[in-house]
Each structure stands twice: as structure tokens, then as C-alpha cells.
Amino acid sequence: MLADTAVISIEAGNGGNGLVSFHREKYVAAGGPDGGDGGNGGNVILMVDDKVSTLADFRYRKNYKAQNGGDGRSAKCSGKNGEDLYVTVPIGTLVRDANTGKVIADLNKLGQKIIIAKGGSGGWGNSHFATPSRQAPKFAKSGIEGEKREIKLELKLLADVGLVGFPNVGKSTLLSVVSDARPKIANYHFTTLEPNLGVVDLGHGNSFVIADIPGIIEGASEGIGLGHEFLKHVERTRLLLHVVDASSIEGRNPIEDFDKINEEIEKFNPLLAQKTQIVVANKKDLVYDSSIYDGFCDEMRNRGYKVFEISAAANMGVKELMLYVSGMLDEIPMPVLYEEAEDDEIEIIKFEDEVPFTVTRDNDTFIVEGPWIKKILGSTNIEDNESLQFFQRSLRKKGVIKELENKGVKEGDLVKIYEIEFEYMK
């Protein structure tokens, strides 16, 4: 089947930085710390929207970034939270991690929302770090970076038009004539074992997706043969072309064939029988008994169906059929495959936790890196003694010092943490 895919980069907003500030006003010689907190970064949210039917827009825009949080302000005023970024996708979109291929989410309900990248938290202002023994902290916390990742979106194309009918009536031939699809065609039953999809391009942006759906047999509604697979694909189409071998060259009765297909559809789901059907009387060039062919067409018209007399193999009457189908699709709304979500709850996708830090050795230099280390370093004022003490206590509490000792660090060895280098002291 044709699959609509796109790979995009998403980035949530970074948290705003906390502020180092002290209260200043007339007649107050030494006000306390009043630095405000940074605002939270915006999330990137995928939302299912029935107004979107393909992933085509993602071919032109690959990068999506939510708004950063605002920095903290004086007088303990917090920065503004970043706005969430909503990215709309069609029903049936599968979300994968672009690097691992792991399925992250299956978006199959209208209105469904997931946070695909969570915004970073805002950093604390220096007012949070005031204690009885540290009344004028000269450091604050930086905001945390928002999540970044590449994701792959996959959407199985939903066919606008389904070709139904008994096996070997010419559906695959018709599909190959009107679209870019190249189905296997042979003169035996059950040639098509799975739907073949093609795009009918009539020019000037006028196109639609058409599917040659597997032929069925009596009992398909009970799951015999390819029944259930056939009928599930019928549910997803907006319009049915009921192709019939009206020439009766195999000795079959075309009216009986037409009725049997519709009986199976009715048994499986009565709503499917209400879909608009256009009758395609195929193989007109092979008619040896015109009374059978004409009798079938007259009977269908008497039942109220629009009938097209064609020969798919000879490409006769096909263009007129496709133009009529295109006009009908303009009047038929997209099918609602799922009920709208009962609530507006947003699901948060939890990704595997990153390793907070790593310790590696390069000769006599020990290198400490990792997302947690980077965050705590961004909150440290290396020019301030109290801030450095807070940083050292954080390293010990998180287990960095213990891991250095496990790696064999000795007094006097050089430890490098990004742009900071210092000699290890026990």
C-alpha cells in the first residue's frame, strides 16, 4: 500500500533563566534578594485534525520549535511561560522515533492530543537560595532546555474511491489505466490479495486516491477468504465504483454478481451499503450477447444507479468516468472513522530517561559530561564562592564524586566539566 511519510525535527521551548537581583529602594540600604523565576518553555503538541488528510505539508516545513519561557524579573516577578506549539496531523498517523524506529504513539481519534516534546522548566531566581547563613546569594538557576528529537510520521493513505466487485472483472486493469499504480494482472481469480492504491491525476491540482480492493466471495462478511480485510478497506472510502463483467464472457450473471457483493457489504455493516455506488459495466468490447449487457445496464439504471459503459482494457469511456467521479468527490465529505474524543485531555509521551552524567578518562584527565551536569553548571556562578560550594555539594549528592573515585581519580588529577577545569582534592 502507498504510505505517506515525513521526518521532522521538533524542539520544545527552553525554560527562562532565574534572575540574580536585590531589592533596591530609597532609604533601604541593603534589600534582600528578589530575583524572579524563569517561565516554563512551551510544549510541542501533536493534535489530530479532520481537516488534514495527508502529510504533504511536512515536506515543505521540517523544523518545529515552541516558544521559550521568559527570564525572571526583579521584585520576584516570574518570566512569562512560552506558548505551546500545536502541530496538526491526520487521523491514523503513526509516530516513530526517527533514529530507533520505535513507535511512540498511534494517533487514531479525532481531537487526540499528545505532548511529543516537553518544554523545559524555568530556573529559580536567587530569592530561592536565601538562607539564614546565606542572605545575599549571587547565583540563580538557568532554565532547563526543552526536549529535542527527530520523529517520523507515517500515514496509510485512505482511498477516496474503492473498486469493488468479483475477482477477474477488470478492477486491476482499470486501476492501471487511470493511475500510476502497477498491479499484477492475470486471468485468474483472486489476483489481488491486498489493496493496490494509485493516484488519479486529472491535472490542475485535481487528483484523488483510488484503491483496487481485493475481490470477495460469498461468506466474506463471516470472514471467509479475504472477507474482513476487504470490508475494512471499504469502510475507509468515500465512494465505491462497483465494477461488473457485464459481458458475461465467463457465463456468469452480472445482476446476480452485483447483488451478491452488496449482500456481503450489507451483512458486515449496513452503513456501508449506504455509500454512494457508481456502476461500471466493464468489458463492453467483449460483448457477444448484447441483450445480457444492455439488460444489466437497464436494470441498474432502473434501480437508480449511475451507470458507465466502459472497456478498461481498451481505455474506452474511462476518462468520462474519472471526471464524473472527481465531481462527485467534491460533494462527499471525508469519512469520520472515529468518534471525537470525549474530553480534551492531553496525553504526555514519556521518553526513556537520559543518563544524567558520564565519567570518561583521557590519560590523567577525567571528563564529566551529561545533560544533568550541563543544567547544574548553567546555574552556577563560578565567580561566587557560595555558588561554587552549592555546585560541589550537588556533584557529591548526585554521585559524581563517587563515580570519579570508582574510575581511579587521585589528588592532583585534572577534572574537566565542560569549560571548567580543576584539580581533584579529596
Short mmCIF file of C-alpha atoms in Angstrom, two decimals, residues 3-262:
data_model
loop_
_atom_site.label_atom_id
_atom_site.label_comp_id
_atom_site.label_asym_id
_atom_site.label_seq_id
_atom_site.Cartn_x
_atom_site.Cartn_y
_atom_site.Cartn_z
CA ALA A 3 2.31 5.21 2.67
CA ASP A 4 2.56 8.93 3.29
CA THR A 5 5.65 9.61 5.42
CA ALA A 6 7.57 12.60 6.74
CA VAL A 7 10.54 13.11 9.05
CA ILE A 8 10.52 16.32 11.09
CA SER A 9 12.61 17.88 13.84
CA ILE A 10 10.79 19.12 16.91
CA GLU A 11 12.08 21.25 19.74
CA ALA A 12 10.22 22.34 22.83
CA GLY A 13 10.87 25.76 24.30
CA ASN A 14 13.68 26.32 26.78
CA GLY A 15 12.88 27.42 30.30
CA GLY A 16 13.68 31.02 31.11
CA ASN A 17 16.62 31.81 33.38
CA GLY A 18 16.21 32.78 37.01
CA LEU A 19 17.40 36.29 37.86
CA VAL A 20 20.05 37.47 40.31
CA SER A 21 18.62 40.67 41.74
CA PHE A 22 18.45 42.53 45.05
CA HIS A 23 15.74 44.80 46.34
CA ARG A 24 16.67 48.44 45.99
CA GLU A 25 14.67 51.45 47.07
CA LYS A 26 15.15 54.74 48.81
CA TYR A 27 16.01 54.51 52.50
CA VAL A 28 16.61 50.73 52.24
CA ALA A 29 20.36 50.29 52.36
CA ALA A 30 20.58 46.53 51.84
CA GLY A 31 17.44 44.88 50.49
CA GLY A 32 17.23 41.14 50.22
CA PRO A 33 17.36 39.00 47.08
CA ASP A 34 14.31 39.44 44.87
CA GLY A 35 15.24 37.69 41.62
CA GLY A 36 12.21 36.08 39.97
CA ASP A 37 11.92 32.64 38.38
CA GLY A 38 12.09 31.97 34.66
CA GLY A 39 8.96 30.91 32.81
CA ASN A 40 8.46 27.37 31.52
CA GLY A 41 9.17 26.64 27.87
CA GLY A 42 6.28 25.78 25.56
CA ASN A 43 5.46 22.18 24.66
CA VAL A 44 5.19 20.75 21.14
CA ILE A 45 1.82 19.05 20.87
CA LEU A 46 0.60 16.78 18.08
CA MET A 47 -3.14 17.11 17.54
CA VAL A 48 -5.41 15.05 15.29
CA ASP A 49 -7.50 17.23 12.99
CA ASP A 50 -10.11 16.01 10.50
CA LYS A 51 -9.33 18.94 8.18
CA VAL A 52 -5.94 17.35 7.41
CA SER A 53 -5.86 14.21 5.26
CA THR A 54 -2.20 13.87 4.21
CA LEU A 55 1.31 14.64 5.46
CA ALA A 56 2.11 16.75 2.40
CA ASP A 57 2.64 19.98 4.38
CA PHE A 58 5.56 18.42 6.26
CA ARG A 59 7.53 18.17 3.01
CA TYR A 60 7.86 21.95 2.99
CA ARG A 61 8.41 22.60 6.68
CA LYS A 62 10.76 20.29 8.56
CA ASN A 63 11.51 22.15 11.81
CA TYR A 64 9.05 22.96 14.58
CA LYS A 65 10.01 24.87 17.73
CA ALA A 66 7.85 26.05 20.60
CA GLN A 67 8.35 29.39 22.34
CA ASN A 68 10.98 29.82 25.05
CA GLY A 69 10.00 30.88 28.55
CA GLY A 70 10.78 34.43 29.60
CA ASP A 71 13.59 35.21 32.03
CA GLY A 72 12.81 36.09 35.63
CA ARG A 73 12.47 39.73 36.63
CA SER A 74 13.16 41.76 39.72
CA ALA A 75 10.69 42.13 42.58
CA LYS A 76 10.25 38.33 42.47
CA CYS A 77 8.32 38.57 39.21
CA SER A 78 8.34 35.37 37.17
CA GLY A 79 9.00 35.31 33.46
CA LYS A 80 6.18 34.54 31.05
CA ASN A 81 5.60 30.90 30.11
CA GLY A 82 6.28 30.05 26.47
CA GLU A 83 3.29 29.28 24.28
CA ASP A 84 2.67 25.68 23.27
CA LEU A 85 3.07 24.82 19.59
CA TYR A 86 0.25 22.70 18.12
CA VAL A 87 1.10 20.60 15.06
CA THR A 88 -1.92 19.09 13.31
CA VAL A 89 -1.81 15.60 11.79
CA PRO A 90 -4.43 13.37 10.11
CA ILE A 91 -6.29 10.50 11.74
CA GLY A 92 -4.29 7.30 11.63
CA THR A 93 -0.85 8.89 11.95
CA LEU A 94 1.80 6.63 13.45
CA VAL A 95 4.62 8.44 15.26
CA ARG A 96 8.06 6.82 15.44
CA ASP A 97 11.44 7.85 16.80
CA ALA A 98 13.38 8.66 13.63
CA ASN A 99 16.61 7.15 14.94
CA THR A 100 15.40 3.92 16.56
CA GLY A 101 12.19 3.30 14.62
CA LYS A 102 10.39 2.71 17.92
CA VAL A 103 6.66 3.50 17.86
CA ILE A 104 5.93 6.44 20.15
CA ALA A 105 2.21 6.93 19.55
CA ASP A 106 -0.70 5.83 17.37
CA LEU A 107 -2.98 8.80 16.76
CA ASN A 108 -6.33 7.31 15.82
CA LYS A 109 -9.01 9.54 17.37
CA LEU A 110 -10.32 12.94 16.41
CA GLY A 111 -9.18 15.59 18.85
CA GLN A 112 -6.48 13.36 20.33
CA LYS A 113 -3.50 15.35 21.63
CA ILE A 114 -0.08 14.27 22.86
CA ILE A 115 2.87 16.26 24.13
CA ILE A 116 5.60 14.97 21.87
CA ALA A 117 8.30 17.30 23.29
CA LYS A 118 8.03 18.80 26.76
CA GLY A 119 9.16 22.33 27.44
CA GLY A 120 11.98 22.98 29.87
CA SER A 121 11.26 24.21 33.39
CA GLY A 122 12.12 27.77 34.28
CA GLY A 123 15.14 28.36 36.51
CA TRP A 124 14.84 29.66 40.06
CA GLY A 125 15.73 33.22 40.88
CA ASN A 126 18.25 33.96 43.63
CA SER A 127 15.46 34.62 46.14
CA HIS A 128 15.03 30.82 46.41
CA PHE A 129 18.59 30.36 47.67
CA ALA A 130 18.49 32.74 50.61
CA THR A 131 19.12 31.09 54.00
CA PRO A 132 19.93 32.49 57.47
CA SER A 133 23.62 31.92 56.77
CA ARG A 134 23.46 32.97 53.08
CA GLN A 135 21.42 36.12 52.97
CA ALA A 136 22.70 37.53 49.69
CA PRO A 137 23.05 34.66 47.18
CA LYS A 138 24.69 35.88 43.99
CA PHE A 139 23.57 32.99 41.82
CA ALA A 140 20.37 31.67 40.25
CA LYS A 141 19.38 28.62 38.22
CA SER A 142 19.35 28.63 34.46
CA GLY A 143 16.28 27.37 32.66
CA ILE A 144 16.25 23.77 31.50
CA GLU A 145 16.46 23.10 27.78
CA GLY A 146 13.33 21.81 26.07
CA GLU A 147 13.26 18.31 24.64
CA LYS A 148 14.59 17.90 21.09
CA ARG A 149 14.18 14.94 18.78
CA GLU A 150 13.50 13.80 15.28
CA ILE A 151 10.29 11.91 14.66
CA LYS A 152 8.94 10.03 11.67
CA LEU A 153 5.26 10.36 10.84
CA GLU A 154 3.60 7.56 8.90
CA LEU A 155 0.09 7.60 7.44
CA LYS A 156 -1.52 4.83 5.47
CA LEU A 157 -3.27 6.61 2.62
CA LEU A 158 -7.03 6.35 2.85
CA ALA A 159 -8.50 5.78 -0.57
CA ASP A 160 -11.16 8.24 -1.71
CA VAL A 161 -12.55 5.69 -4.15
CA GLY A 162 -12.76 1.92 -3.79
CA LEU A 163 -13.08 -0.50 -6.68
CA VAL A 164 -15.33 -3.39 -5.62
CA GLY A 165 -16.62 -6.39 -7.48
CA PHE A 166 -15.99 -10.09 -8.01
CA PRO A 167 -12.49 -11.25 -8.90
CA ASN A 168 -11.40 -11.02 -12.53
CA VAL A 169 -13.93 -8.36 -13.54
CA GLY A 170 -11.24 -5.87 -14.58
CA LYS A 171 -10.63 -3.80 -11.45
CA SER A 172 -6.84 -4.10 -11.60
CA THR A 173 -6.86 -3.25 -15.30
CA LEU A 174 -8.95 -0.15 -14.66
CA LEU A 175 -6.61 0.96 -11.87
CA SER A 176 -3.54 0.55 -14.08
CA VAL A 177 -5.16 2.62 -16.85
CA VAL A 178 -6.26 5.57 -14.72
CA SER A 179 -3.35 5.86 -12.26
CA ASP A 180 0.35 5.31 -11.71
CA ALA A 181 -0.29 2.02 -9.91
CA ARG A 182 1.10 -1.16 -11.45
CA PRO A 183 -0.92 -4.05 -10.01
CA LYS A 184 -0.31 -7.62 -11.10
CA ILE A 185 -2.87 -8.56 -13.74
CA ALA A 186 -3.66 -12.13 -14.76
CA ASN A 187 -6.59 -14.11 -15.99
CA TYR A 188 -7.43 -15.99 -12.82
CA HIS A 189 -9.46 -15.36 -9.70
CA PHE A 190 -8.09 -13.69 -6.57
CA THR A 191 -5.28 -11.99 -8.46
CA THR A 192 -5.33 -9.13 -5.95
CA LEU A 193 -4.52 -10.31 -2.43
CA GLU A 194 -4.13 -6.87 -0.86
CA PRO A 195 -5.32 -3.40 -1.85
CA ASN A 196 -3.36 -1.65 -4.58
CA LEU A 197 -3.53 2.12 -4.40
CA GLY A 198 -2.92 4.67 -7.10
CA VAL A 199 -3.35 8.40 -7.54
CA VAL A 200 -5.62 9.58 -10.35
CA ASP A 201 -4.23 12.90 -11.58
CA LEU A 202 -6.62 14.88 -13.77
CA GLY A 203 -4.39 17.95 -13.86
CA HIS A 204 -4.61 21.42 -12.30
CA GLY A 205 -4.38 20.01 -8.77
CA ASN A 206 -7.39 17.78 -9.35
CA SER A 207 -6.45 14.34 -8.01
CA PHE A 208 -7.74 11.57 -5.76
CA VAL A 209 -6.63 8.21 -4.40
CA ILE A 210 -8.25 5.09 -5.81
CA ALA A 211 -7.91 1.53 -4.47
CA ASP A 212 -8.36 -1.83 -6.13
CA ILE A 213 -9.80 -3.70 -3.15
CA PRO A 214 -9.44 -7.50 -3.02
CA GLY A 215 -12.27 -9.45 -4.61
CA ILE A 216 -14.59 -11.31 -2.27
CA ILE A 217 -16.67 -14.45 -2.27
CA GLU A 218 -19.93 -15.37 -0.64
CA GLY A 219 -19.43 -15.57 3.12
CA ALA A 220 -16.96 -12.70 3.22
CA SER A 221 -18.97 -10.98 5.95
CA GLU A 222 -18.24 -14.01 8.17
CA GLY A 223 -14.52 -13.71 7.43
CA ILE A 224 -14.31 -16.39 4.73
CA GLY A 225 -11.47 -15.84 2.27
CA LEU A 226 -10.27 -12.23 2.28
CA GLY A 227 -13.60 -11.00 3.59
CA HIS A 228 -12.80 -8.95 6.65
CA GLU A 229 -9.75 -7.34 5.09
CA PHE A 230 -11.84 -6.39 2.06
CA LEU A 231 -14.67 -4.93 4.08
CA LYS A 232 -12.44 -2.94 6.42
CA HIS A 233 -10.97 -1.13 3.42
CA VAL A 234 -14.45 -0.45 2.08
CA GLU A 235 -15.23 1.39 5.34
CA ARG A 236 -12.49 3.93 4.64
CA THR A 237 -13.60 5.04 1.17
CA ARG A 238 -15.91 7.91 0.26
CA LEU A 239 -17.26 6.46 -2.95
CA LEU A 240 -17.49 2.98 -4.48
CA LEU A 241 -17.05 2.01 -8.11
CA HIS A 242 -18.84 -1.31 -8.45
CA VAL A 243 -17.12 -2.99 -11.40
CA VAL A 244 -19.08 -5.77 -13.10
CA ASP A 245 -18.17 -8.01 -16.02
CA ALA A 246 -21.36 -7.16 -17.88
CA SER A 247 -20.23 -9.07 -20.98
CA SER A 248 -20.82 -12.39 -19.20
CA ILE A 249 -17.99 -13.99 -21.17
CA GLU A 250 -17.40 -16.44 -18.30
CA GLY A 251 -21.06 -17.41 -18.22
CA ARG A 252 -21.84 -15.52 -15.00
CA ASN A 253 -24.98 -13.48 -14.44
CA PRO A 254 -23.87 -9.86 -13.91
CA ILE A 255 -27.00 -8.88 -11.99
CA GLU A 256 -26.53 -11.79 -9.55
CA ASP A 257 -22.86 -10.88 -9.10
CA PHE A 258 -23.80 -7.29 -8.32
CA ASP A 259 -26.39 -8.35 -5.74
CA LYS A 260 -24.07 -10.85 -4.03
CA ILE A 261 -21.36 -8.24 -3.45
CA ASN A 262 -23.88 -5.84 -1.94
#
